[in-house]
Amino acid sequence: MRKQLTKPGQLLRITTWLCAGTLLGLAACSSPSGSASAPAQLEGPTNSLHSPGGKLTLRFGLGADGVPAYQLFFGNKPVVQPSRLGLVLQNQPGLDKGFTVARVDSSQHDDTWSPVWGEVKSVRNRYKELAVTLTQAAKDDQKERQLVVRFRLYDDGVGFRYEFPAQPGLTYFTVQDEVTEFNLPANHKAFWIPGDYDSNEYTYTTSRLSEVDTAPIEVIQQKAEPHTVQTPLMLKSDDGLYINIHEAALVNYPAMMLNVDTKGFGLRSQLVPDATGTGAKAYLQAPEHTPWRTIIVSNKAPEVLASKLILNLNEPTQLTNTAWIKPQKFVGVWWEMHVNKASWNYADTSNIKLAGTDWTKLKPNGRHGANTANVKRYIDFAAKHGLQSVLVEGWNVGWEDWAGNWKEEVFDFVTPYPDFNVTELQQYAQSKGVKLIMHHETSSSVTNYERRQDEALRFMKDHGYDAVKTGYVGRIIPRGEHHDGQWMVNHYNRTADHMARQQIMVDMHESVRPTGLHRTYPNWLASEAARGNEFNAWSSGNPPEHETILPFTRLIGGPMDYTPGIFQIQLESWNPERNKGKQVHTTLAKQLALYVTMYSPLQMAADLPEAYEKHPDAFQFIKDVPVDWDDTRILLAEPGEFITTARKAKGKDEWYVGSITDENARPQTVKLDFLTPGQPYEATIYADGSGASWDKNPQAYQIRKQPVTSTSTLQLQLAPGGGAAVSIKPVGK
Amino acid sequence: MRKQLTKPGQLLRITTWLCAGTLLGLAACSSPSGSASAPAQLEGPTNSLHSPGGKLTLRFGLGADGVPAYQLFFGNKPVVQPSRLGLVLQNQPGLDKGFTVARVDSSQHDDTWSPVWGEVKSVRNRYKELAVTLTQAAKDDQKERQLVVRFRLYDDGVGFRYEFPAQPGLTYFTVQDEVTEFNLPANHKAFWIPGDYDSNEYTYTTSRLSEVDTAPIEVIQQKAEPHTVQTPLMLKSDDGLYINIHEAALVNYPAMMLNVDTKGFGLRSQLVPDATGTGAKAYLQAPEHTPWRTIIVSNKAPEVLASKLILNLNEPTQLTNTAWIKPQKFVGVWWEMHVNKASWNYADTSNIKLAGTDWTKLKPNGRHGANTANVKRYIDFAAKHGLQSVLVEGWNVGWEDWAGNWKEEVFDFVTPYPDFNVTELQQYAQSKGVKLIMHHETSSSVTNYERRQDEALRFMKDHGYDAVKTGYVGRIIPRGEHHDGQWMVNHYNRTADHMARQQIMVDMHESVRPTGLHRTYPNWLASEAARGNEFNAWSSGNPPEHETILPFTRLIGGPMDYTPGIFQIQLESWNPERNKGKQVHTTLAKQLALYVTMYSPLQMAADLPEAYEKHPDAFQFIKDVPVDWDDTRILLAEPGEFITTARKAKGKDEWYVGSITDENARPQTVKLDFLTPGQPYEATIYADGSGASWDKNPQAYQIRKQPVTSTSTLQLQLAPGGGAAVSIKPVGK
């Protein structure tokens, strides 16, 4: 129930801006566009809004020149010092200063909702809201304008956004820059990847804010300025606060990156630009609003992982029938291409035109993975082991020279290679009770994909597919647009919506990183949008700490299709030349643990069937582990070091524990007090073997079973780069 | 039949480049990227290729540094002085120098083909061809590369293009610039519009080349450099040559504009750039070729208008069934919007979102033209007067704020306004034997149109439409692309092709200017792509000379939907305030003559039914005049001054004559020696009335009939800004 708490001016008494020249160098107080700006000083007890449980305090006010600002405390500890709010517009005065407070609305909210799928059965959404209506007086030709800043304050963080009500003075407008700041009080430790308008596929750097410098890092696609990092940005303060900055509900707006002031420790919004070269970021029409800017904060690292703040800030789905949306495990004709056993392409040529090529006349290279017989082998394997589906990449024509040429007509999404029999495989899969997962690699030629998407989805429906993995490798067409810009954000969302209407599930790769939109589009099961497991196959790999950071960063926004479960860790068996020195940078047991520590409703058993058949005992965990949960407990967690998570299977009294470590061996003590008291269980522990280590002895594992109850404690000994996976099933009383 | 005339080096002996510093200022000989460059000097009788009838001579050769060049003569008169050829590529060495001649192929061709529709029943395609294969030696990492320059020399001009054969050294490449030059020997008179990457809707300036300066001209959309003009560029030399420079078969390439060297009288290709801001012009994949660069030349102006060179250089259609393609005359709910009698939009609001708006809840403004009753009135009118079809603009939702906001989701192309009953009108039109013409205004949000085009065409098919007028008003989305860039060129062509497959005729407005592609896509009946008649309704208007220039410029590439036939020339009857001082800048009789002088298979009777009903005698000419012809004779023509054209109706012994003048009154003597000898005819002459003039007395006309034969001569007296239209029908012997 909403109510207006106070009259304007009563709640919020702001005194003065401090032009903290000593802190921020030469920045002028009145310049919102400088690289550093002056923080506001907000005073007085009545400026404050406390979170429902009292943990957090938010202050909002106007500083000198009518500049809006906010401040956030965790208890008495400052989380965000006074920080500017506002937007600079193109070809008209900015919405960044000259405001007065016209109205302040406050309300509180508390309810519980059930996700279609997720880590928990139900989610509590409890916050206090402050909506401040700011007004700029009419001036010259400019009519009066209004801007609403809406805050939702939770016990584990805050979300706020800008809202542009319908008004005579503001209809169509272009956001040139958002000046939102997150001024941090000290030189925190940060877990960051460099700002890149087109890619998230970086390893993380852990450094003090003062040391952020992306320049030495090899560019993946289109790197931003040297002090720009991406969100979700994970921070840890010396006084024990864990802080995560990201955004929720990224709709009709570019992704937000953060410019780091390495001297003053301020962060400032850096939106991804559009193709015009004018610096334009977003084309908006009132009424409209920005995504939520989110700050999750706790003095306990596990609480950051457990936060549902971003999900809560997204809109509920409008789908009434969601029965067709099915969390699932799958295998795929995929890893064999990454380890050079097979190819996506059917022929070896570097010059193919989609139109006019007779694909039956091409000379097969003999290594094409997506051939009918091979796919049947995967279908058989999935059926035998109870995995729901089989992804097939490389099934459709166009892979001969699909990447790197900025070519518009690459794929048509409906023409199979001559050795891939769509109808035969449809019937075969159906007879085995297995689904095929469609693959739409766009090579980032998005105009081409959009023209053909209707037909591509009809083709799916006609051939029994109900899920698709999409891909956006390469430079975007429309040329000049970026993967993370407004135009592409709209494309991903439109695609998810379009597919939802057709009852198709989607897994997007190389898309923008998620912001909780899987609440709105529960058919959008997962995204990649980070450096996945396949980098271990052909690059310098992912360092052992990688998977202990991802849940604190990328996964804050939503599930990732990380493709865990690689058993053939040293890759020695396939192409010795190309795979020389390449290996997955974990132990085998850690690969199992990832199914629990990296939440996704869509989990691949990523390795080859033959690799699993060599280790049927270890594979049993992958067969057992659910992909949908009634409950989740983050038991132990420290970003960059370790994570131990326990989850309760959907609708069952079964628990699964995953525990992982970085390059350091470490013991983890797991209290099983989440189990039903009095109920006897059997725990099956998939642990690193004696002498195991990610680099020297990754495939050493041991499996043991032991009876446990809610009073038991498991002692897990994680090897360097190792992990442990545990299934806990009730036994008859 | 092709044959290799000579061995390399034998045919073409090139001596030296002259670094004509005195002529071209400081330009360096070796720089292909400067604003002016050095012409080649080509010598020796064996360098020459003569046109089939011997009128023209072409020379090709390599100059210093292996730079390719050509030269063109009309008899002994130089048309083009030695001029560079070649292309600069992005991120790799250019294809502009360092060549040797590897092979020279020569052939001749002579056949006759029949267009699906056109100005003549059959077209002779007679040329000599020279294909020169140029080679750049391998160097450093660069493999050997080949470039073919292919010339087709006609008696009325030449076409040449660059071809990129499939080759190991050149697969994917980006054209940064084309350095094609047309170095003219003197300071010719030019009829030009300023270079604009997005619009052709300018009035023409007639000036010497030395005086070309587009800076003072008001920009319509995105003007190029101050000395850049558009093609077709019409030129006249002091020694009596008429020269037209344009291009044919613009496919997968940006439009060519021309940079004018106002001191040296050189013209140089200026391609329209893409959105990246890198100066990239075209993304190509070998095998590929550029459009043909065309030079039409004659010492008789009518021969320029009669040239079929551009059509001949286009590919024949691949359609086997063309019976559904119907040249036609139409009326439309259109002019009443231009003269402020009605509106495209249904409601008056400046803020509408396509998604979520309940259009039935909007308050109608009471002026919406595309309402069911009004459309029925047009259907009745068309049926009564034997016009085939009715265009309806403003029928579909989204017009409230469709333009000027660079908004992506403007129209959906399938949702009618509440007062437009699609089914009722479909049935009504069918019962009257009239077709409705669909309207797809895209507001240049082309990504939106492409996503919806499939559905939009299905909607058309479902509702009995077989023709559509498309529109591209505003700035292009994908943002940063231009109307005349490669991406949009591909869009127009893809649209024409897509529609051809669905048996839909199309008339494109605000598209790139045509280059003869209506031979390949005969369903592409017409384009606008120039300043049409509607400018007379609400701007400073089109000067009286405008229609005497268009056939020498814009129409060289293909038919224009100019929308002639305005009878209510002073517009005084509708909205006195907004129309004050506005009028069409011709006489009424000239409006009739335009149906003959401006060839199109799609001709609008553009004025309101009530305007025609006031002048049924004059309207008779519009009812009579055909839109498809067996023969055409350009009788008298001088660009910017006058044109008199006679055409023979398709399959009938009827002739129609149109005669127009600029602002000067002039007599025109028309010999009717094209009539069948011995056959008596009756000529009906629609002439300017006594005292008529475009500005003072535009509606004065007189109609007289007289018997004529092939020995008759008509004396037509054209008023200032006036014209005459004549129908000549056989009478029983």
Short mmCIF file of N, CA, C and O in Angstrom, two decimals, chain A residues 635-709:
data_model
loop_
_atom_site.label_atom_id
_atom_site.label_comp_id
_atom_site.label_asym_id
_atom_site.label_seq_id
_atom_site.Cartn_x
_atom_site.Cartn_y
_atom_site.Cartn_z
N LEU A 635 26.49 -22.05 1.72
CA LEU A 635 27.05 -22.41 3.02
C LEU A 635 28.36 -21.69 3.30
O LEU A 635 28.59 -21.21 4.42
N LEU A 636 29.20 -21.64 2.30
CA LEU A 636 30.51 -21.03 2.47
C LEU A 636 30.84 -20.32 1.17
O LEU A 636 30.63 -20.89 0.09
N ALA A 637 31.34 -19.11 1.26
CA ALA A 637 31.68 -18.44 0.00
C ALA A 637 32.62 -17.27 0.25
O ALA A 637 32.46 -16.51 1.22
N GLU A 638 33.57 -17.17 -0.59
CA GLU A 638 34.46 -16.01 -0.63
C GLU A 638 34.88 -15.83 -2.08
O GLU A 638 35.43 -16.76 -2.68
N PRO A 639 34.58 -14.67 -2.67
CA PRO A 639 34.86 -14.52 -4.10
C PRO A 639 36.35 -14.71 -4.40
O PRO A 639 37.21 -14.21 -3.68
N GLY A 640 36.61 -15.48 -5.43
CA GLY A 640 37.99 -15.74 -5.83
C GLY A 640 38.64 -16.84 -5.04
O GLY A 640 39.78 -17.22 -5.33
N GLU A 641 37.91 -17.41 -4.05
CA GLU A 641 38.54 -18.43 -3.22
C GLU A 641 37.73 -19.73 -3.17
O GLU A 641 38.21 -20.78 -3.57
N PHE A 642 36.53 -19.65 -2.68
CA PHE A 642 35.76 -20.89 -2.53
C PHE A 642 34.26 -20.60 -2.49
O PHE A 642 33.84 -19.49 -2.16
N ILE A 643 33.51 -21.62 -2.84
CA ILE A 643 32.04 -21.58 -2.72
C ILE A 643 31.56 -22.97 -2.38
O ILE A 643 31.98 -23.95 -3.01
N THR A 644 30.70 -23.07 -1.40
CA THR A 644 30.02 -24.32 -1.09
C THR A 644 28.52 -24.05 -1.01
O THR A 644 28.09 -23.19 -0.23
N THR A 645 27.80 -24.74 -1.84
CA THR A 645 26.36 -24.50 -1.95
C THR A 645 25.60 -25.81 -1.80
O THR A 645 26.04 -26.84 -2.33
N ALA A 646 24.50 -25.75 -1.08
CA ALA A 646 23.61 -26.91 -0.98
C ALA A 646 22.26 -26.54 -1.56
O ALA A 646 21.78 -25.42 -1.37
N ARG A 647 21.68 -27.48 -2.31
CA ARG A 647 20.37 -27.19 -2.90
C ARG A 647 19.46 -28.40 -2.73
O ARG A 647 19.90 -29.54 -2.83
N LYS A 648 18.20 -28.09 -2.55
CA LYS A 648 17.20 -29.14 -2.35
C LYS A 648 16.45 -29.34 -3.67
O LYS A 648 15.94 -28.38 -4.27
N ALA A 649 16.39 -30.60 -4.10
CA ALA A 649 15.74 -30.92 -5.38
C ALA A 649 14.27 -30.51 -5.37
O ALA A 649 13.60 -30.54 -4.33
N LYS A 650 13.79 -30.13 -6.55
CA LYS A 650 12.38 -29.74 -6.71
C LYS A 650 11.46 -30.89 -6.32
O LYS A 650 11.55 -31.99 -6.90
N GLY A 651 10.62 -30.64 -5.33
CA GLY A 651 9.60 -31.63 -4.99
C GLY A 651 10.11 -32.91 -4.34
O GLY A 651 9.37 -33.89 -4.24
N LYS A 652 11.37 -32.92 -3.91
CA LYS A 652 11.94 -34.13 -3.32
C LYS A 652 12.73 -33.75 -2.08
O LYS A 652 13.26 -32.64 -1.98
N ASP A 653 12.87 -34.72 -1.18
CA ASP A 653 13.72 -34.49 -0.02
C ASP A 653 15.15 -34.95 -0.33
O ASP A 653 15.71 -35.78 0.38
N GLU A 654 15.68 -34.45 -1.41
CA GLU A 654 17.06 -34.77 -1.78
C GLU A 654 17.85 -33.47 -1.82
O GLU A 654 17.35 -32.45 -2.28
N TRP A 655 19.07 -33.57 -1.36
CA TRP A 655 19.94 -32.39 -1.38
C TRP A 655 21.20 -32.69 -2.17
O TRP A 655 21.67 -33.82 -2.22
N TYR A 656 21.72 -31.63 -2.76
CA TYR A 656 22.96 -31.74 -3.52
C TYR A 656 23.89 -30.63 -3.07
O TYR A 656 23.46 -29.48 -2.90
N VAL A 657 25.12 -31.01 -2.86
CA VAL A 657 26.10 -30.05 -2.38
C VAL A 657 27.23 -29.95 -3.42
O VAL A 657 27.69 -30.96 -3.94
N GLY A 658 27.61 -28.74 -3.71
CA GLY A 658 28.78 -28.52 -4.55
C GLY A 658 29.76 -27.66 -3.78
O GLY A 658 29.36 -26.69 -3.12
N SER A 659 31.01 -28.01 -3.86
CA SER A 659 32.03 -27.24 -3.15
C SER A 659 33.23 -27.09 -4.07
O SER A 659 33.73 -28.07 -4.63
N ILE A 660 33.68 -25.88 -4.25
CA ILE A 660 34.82 -25.66 -5.16
C ILE A 660 35.83 -24.72 -4.53
O ILE A 660 35.50 -23.92 -3.64
N THR A 661 37.04 -24.82 -4.99
CA THR A 661 38.10 -23.94 -4.51
C THR A 661 38.88 -23.38 -5.69
O THR A 661 38.71 -23.83 -6.83
N ASP A 662 39.67 -22.37 -5.42
CA ASP A 662 40.57 -21.81 -6.44
C ASP A 662 41.81 -22.70 -6.57
O ASP A 662 41.74 -23.90 -6.39
N GLU A 663 42.95 -22.13 -6.81
CA GLU A 663 44.16 -22.94 -7.01
C GLU A 663 44.71 -23.50 -5.71
O GLU A 663 45.67 -24.30 -5.72
N ASN A 664 44.09 -23.08 -4.61
CA ASN A 664 44.56 -23.55 -3.30
C ASN A 664 43.74 -24.73 -2.80
O ASN A 664 42.51 -24.69 -2.85
N ALA A 665 44.45 -25.74 -2.31
CA ALA A 665 43.75 -26.81 -1.60
C ALA A 665 43.15 -26.23 -0.33
O ALA A 665 43.72 -25.31 0.27
N ARG A 666 41.98 -26.73 0.03
CA ARG A 666 41.44 -26.27 1.31
C ARG A 666 40.37 -27.24 1.79
O ARG A 666 39.67 -27.86 1.01
N PRO A 667 40.31 -27.39 3.10
CA PRO A 667 39.24 -28.18 3.69
C PRO A 667 37.97 -27.34 3.78
O PRO A 667 38.05 -26.12 3.93
N GLN A 668 36.85 -28.00 3.63
CA GLN A 668 35.57 -27.28 3.80
C GLN A 668 34.69 -28.14 4.72
O GLN A 668 34.47 -29.32 4.45
N THR A 669 34.23 -27.51 5.75
CA THR A 669 33.39 -28.21 6.72
C THR A 669 31.93 -27.84 6.44
O THR A 669 31.56 -26.66 6.45
N VAL A 670 31.16 -28.86 6.16
CA VAL A 670 29.79 -28.62 5.74
C VAL A 670 28.83 -29.21 6.76
O VAL A 670 28.74 -30.44 6.91
N LYS A 671 28.14 -28.37 7.46
CA LYS A 671 27.13 -28.83 8.43
C LYS A 671 25.84 -29.11 7.66
O LYS A 671 25.39 -28.29 6.88
N LEU A 672 25.28 -30.27 7.92
CA LEU A 672 24.09 -30.69 7.17
C LEU A 672 22.80 -30.35 7.89
O LEU A 672 21.79 -31.05 7.77
N ASP A 673 22.81 -29.27 8.63
CA ASP A 673 21.64 -28.94 9.47
C ASP A 673 20.43 -28.51 8.67
O ASP A 673 19.37 -28.25 9.21
N PHE A 674 20.59 -28.44 7.34
CA PHE A 674 19.44 -28.14 6.49
C PHE A 674 18.59 -29.39 6.24
O PHE A 674 17.49 -29.30 5.72
N LEU A 675 19.12 -30.57 6.56
CA LEU A 675 18.35 -31.80 6.32
C LEU A 675 17.17 -31.90 7.30
O LEU A 675 17.17 -31.26 8.36
N THR A 676 16.19 -32.70 6.91
CA THR A 676 15.03 -32.89 7.78
C THR A 676 15.47 -33.60 9.06
O THR A 676 16.04 -34.70 8.99
N PRO A 677 15.21 -32.99 10.19
CA PRO A 677 15.64 -33.62 11.44
C PRO A 677 15.01 -35.01 11.59
O PRO A 677 13.82 -35.19 11.27
N GLY A 678 15.81 -35.94 12.03
CA GLY A 678 15.31 -37.30 12.28
C GLY A 678 15.28 -38.19 11.06
O GLY A 678 15.08 -39.41 11.18
N GLN A 679 15.48 -37.61 9.90
CA GLN A 679 15.43 -38.41 8.66
C GLN A 679 16.83 -38.94 8.35
O GLN A 679 17.77 -38.14 8.27
N PRO A 680 16.97 -40.24 8.18
CA PRO A 680 18.28 -40.75 7.76
C PRO A 680 18.47 -40.58 6.25
O PRO A 680 17.53 -40.71 5.49
N TYR A 681 19.68 -40.20 5.87
CA TYR A 681 20.03 -40.01 4.46
C TYR A 681 21.32 -40.78 4.15
O TYR A 681 22.10 -41.10 5.04
N GLU A 682 21.52 -41.01 2.87
CA GLU A 682 22.83 -41.49 2.44
C GLU A 682 23.46 -40.42 1.57
O GLU A 682 22.86 -39.96 0.59
N ALA A 683 24.67 -40.06 1.96
CA ALA A 683 25.41 -39.09 1.15
C ALA A 683 26.39 -39.83 0.25
O ALA A 683 27.10 -40.74 0.71
N THR A 684 26.39 -39.46 -1.01
CA THR A 684 27.41 -39.98 -1.94
C THR A 684 28.35 -38.82 -2.26
O THR A 684 27.91 -37.78 -2.76
N ILE A 685 29.59 -39.02 -1.90
CA ILE A 685 30.55 -37.92 -1.99
C ILE A 685 31.51 -38.18 -3.13
O ILE A 685 32.22 -39.19 -3.15
N TYR A 686 31.48 -37.27 -4.11
CA TYR A 686 32.38 -37.34 -5.26
C TYR A 686 33.49 -36.34 -4.98
O TYR A 686 33.32 -35.14 -5.13
N ALA A 687 34.63 -36.86 -4.55
CA ALA A 687 35.68 -35.98 -4.05
C ALA A 687 36.94 -36.10 -4.89
O ALA A 687 37.13 -37.05 -5.66
N ASP A 688 37.80 -35.11 -4.75
CA ASP A 688 39.12 -35.20 -5.38
C ASP A 688 39.83 -36.43 -4.81
O ASP A 688 39.76 -36.71 -3.61
N GLY A 689 40.55 -37.13 -5.68
CA GLY A 689 41.30 -38.29 -5.25
C GLY A 689 42.58 -37.89 -4.53
O GLY A 689 42.96 -36.71 -4.52
N SER A 690 43.20 -38.85 -4.00
CA SER A 690 44.45 -38.61 -3.30
C SER A 690 45.48 -38.08 -4.30
O SER A 690 45.66 -38.65 -5.38
N GLY A 691 46.08 -36.97 -3.93
CA GLY A 691 47.11 -36.39 -4.81
C GLY A 691 46.56 -35.63 -5.99
O GLY A 691 47.31 -35.22 -6.88
N ALA A 692 45.25 -35.44 -6.02
CA ALA A 692 44.64 -34.71 -7.16
C ALA A 692 45.07 -33.25 -7.15
O ALA A 692 45.32 -32.66 -6.08
N SER A 693 45.18 -32.71 -8.30
CA SER A 693 45.35 -31.26 -8.44
C SER A 693 44.95 -30.89 -9.86
O SER A 693 45.02 -31.74 -10.77
N TRP A 694 44.50 -29.65 -10.06
CA TRP A 694 43.98 -29.25 -11.37
C TRP A 694 45.01 -29.38 -12.47
O TRP A 694 44.68 -29.71 -13.60
N ASP A 695 46.31 -29.15 -12.13
CA ASP A 695 47.31 -29.14 -13.19
C ASP A 695 48.06 -30.46 -13.31
O ASP A 695 48.38 -30.90 -14.42
N LYS A 696 48.32 -31.11 -12.17
CA LYS A 696 49.16 -32.31 -12.23
C LYS A 696 48.36 -33.61 -12.32
O LYS A 696 48.80 -34.57 -12.92
N ASN A 697 47.25 -33.63 -11.64
CA ASN A 697 46.53 -34.90 -11.53
C ASN A 697 45.03 -34.63 -11.47
O ASN A 697 44.36 -34.92 -10.47
N PRO A 698 44.49 -34.10 -12.53
CA PRO A 698 43.10 -33.61 -12.47
C PRO A 698 42.04 -34.70 -12.45
O PRO A 698 40.93 -34.48 -11.98
N GLN A 699 42.39 -35.86 -12.96
CA GLN A 699 41.33 -36.87 -13.10
C GLN A 699 41.24 -37.82 -11.90
O GLN A 699 40.44 -38.76 -11.94
N ALA A 700 42.05 -37.56 -10.88
CA ALA A 700 41.98 -38.42 -9.69
C ALA A 700 40.74 -38.05 -8.86
O ALA A 700 40.61 -36.91 -8.41
N TYR A 701 39.85 -38.99 -8.72
CA TYR A 701 38.67 -38.73 -7.89
C TYR A 701 38.35 -39.98 -7.10
O TYR A 701 38.84 -41.08 -7.38
N GLN A 702 37.58 -39.80 -6.06
CA GLN A 702 37.13 -40.94 -5.26
C GLN A 702 35.67 -40.74 -4.93
O GLN A 702 35.21 -39.60 -4.74
N ILE A 703 34.97 -41.82 -4.84
CA ILE A 703 33.54 -41.75 -4.52
C ILE A 703 33.31 -42.60 -3.29
O ILE A 703 33.72 -43.76 -3.23
N ARG A 704 32.68 -41.98 -2.30
CA ARG A 704 32.36 -42.77 -1.12
C ARG A 704 30.94 -42.45 -0.68
O ARG A 704 30.42 -41.36 -0.97
N LYS A 705 30.37 -43.39 -0.02
CA LYS A 705 29.01 -43.19 0.48
C LYS A 705 29.06 -43.22 2.00
O LYS A 705 29.83 -43.96 2.59
N GLN A 706 28.22 -42.43 2.63
CA GLN A 706 28.14 -42.50 4.10
C GLN A 706 26.76 -42.07 4.55
O GLN A 706 26.13 -41.21 3.93
N PRO A 707 26.28 -42.68 5.64
CA PRO A 707 24.98 -42.26 6.18
C PRO A 707 25.13 -40.91 6.88
O PRO A 707 26.14 -40.67 7.54
N VAL A 708 24.13 -40.06 6.69
CA VAL A 708 24.16 -38.74 7.34
C VAL A 708 22.77 -38.37 7.84
O VAL A 708 21.76 -38.94 7.40
N THR A 709 22.76 -37.43 8.78
CA THR A 709 21.51 -36.84 9.26
C THR A 709 21.71 -35.34 9.39
O THR A 709 22.80 -34.83 9.10
#
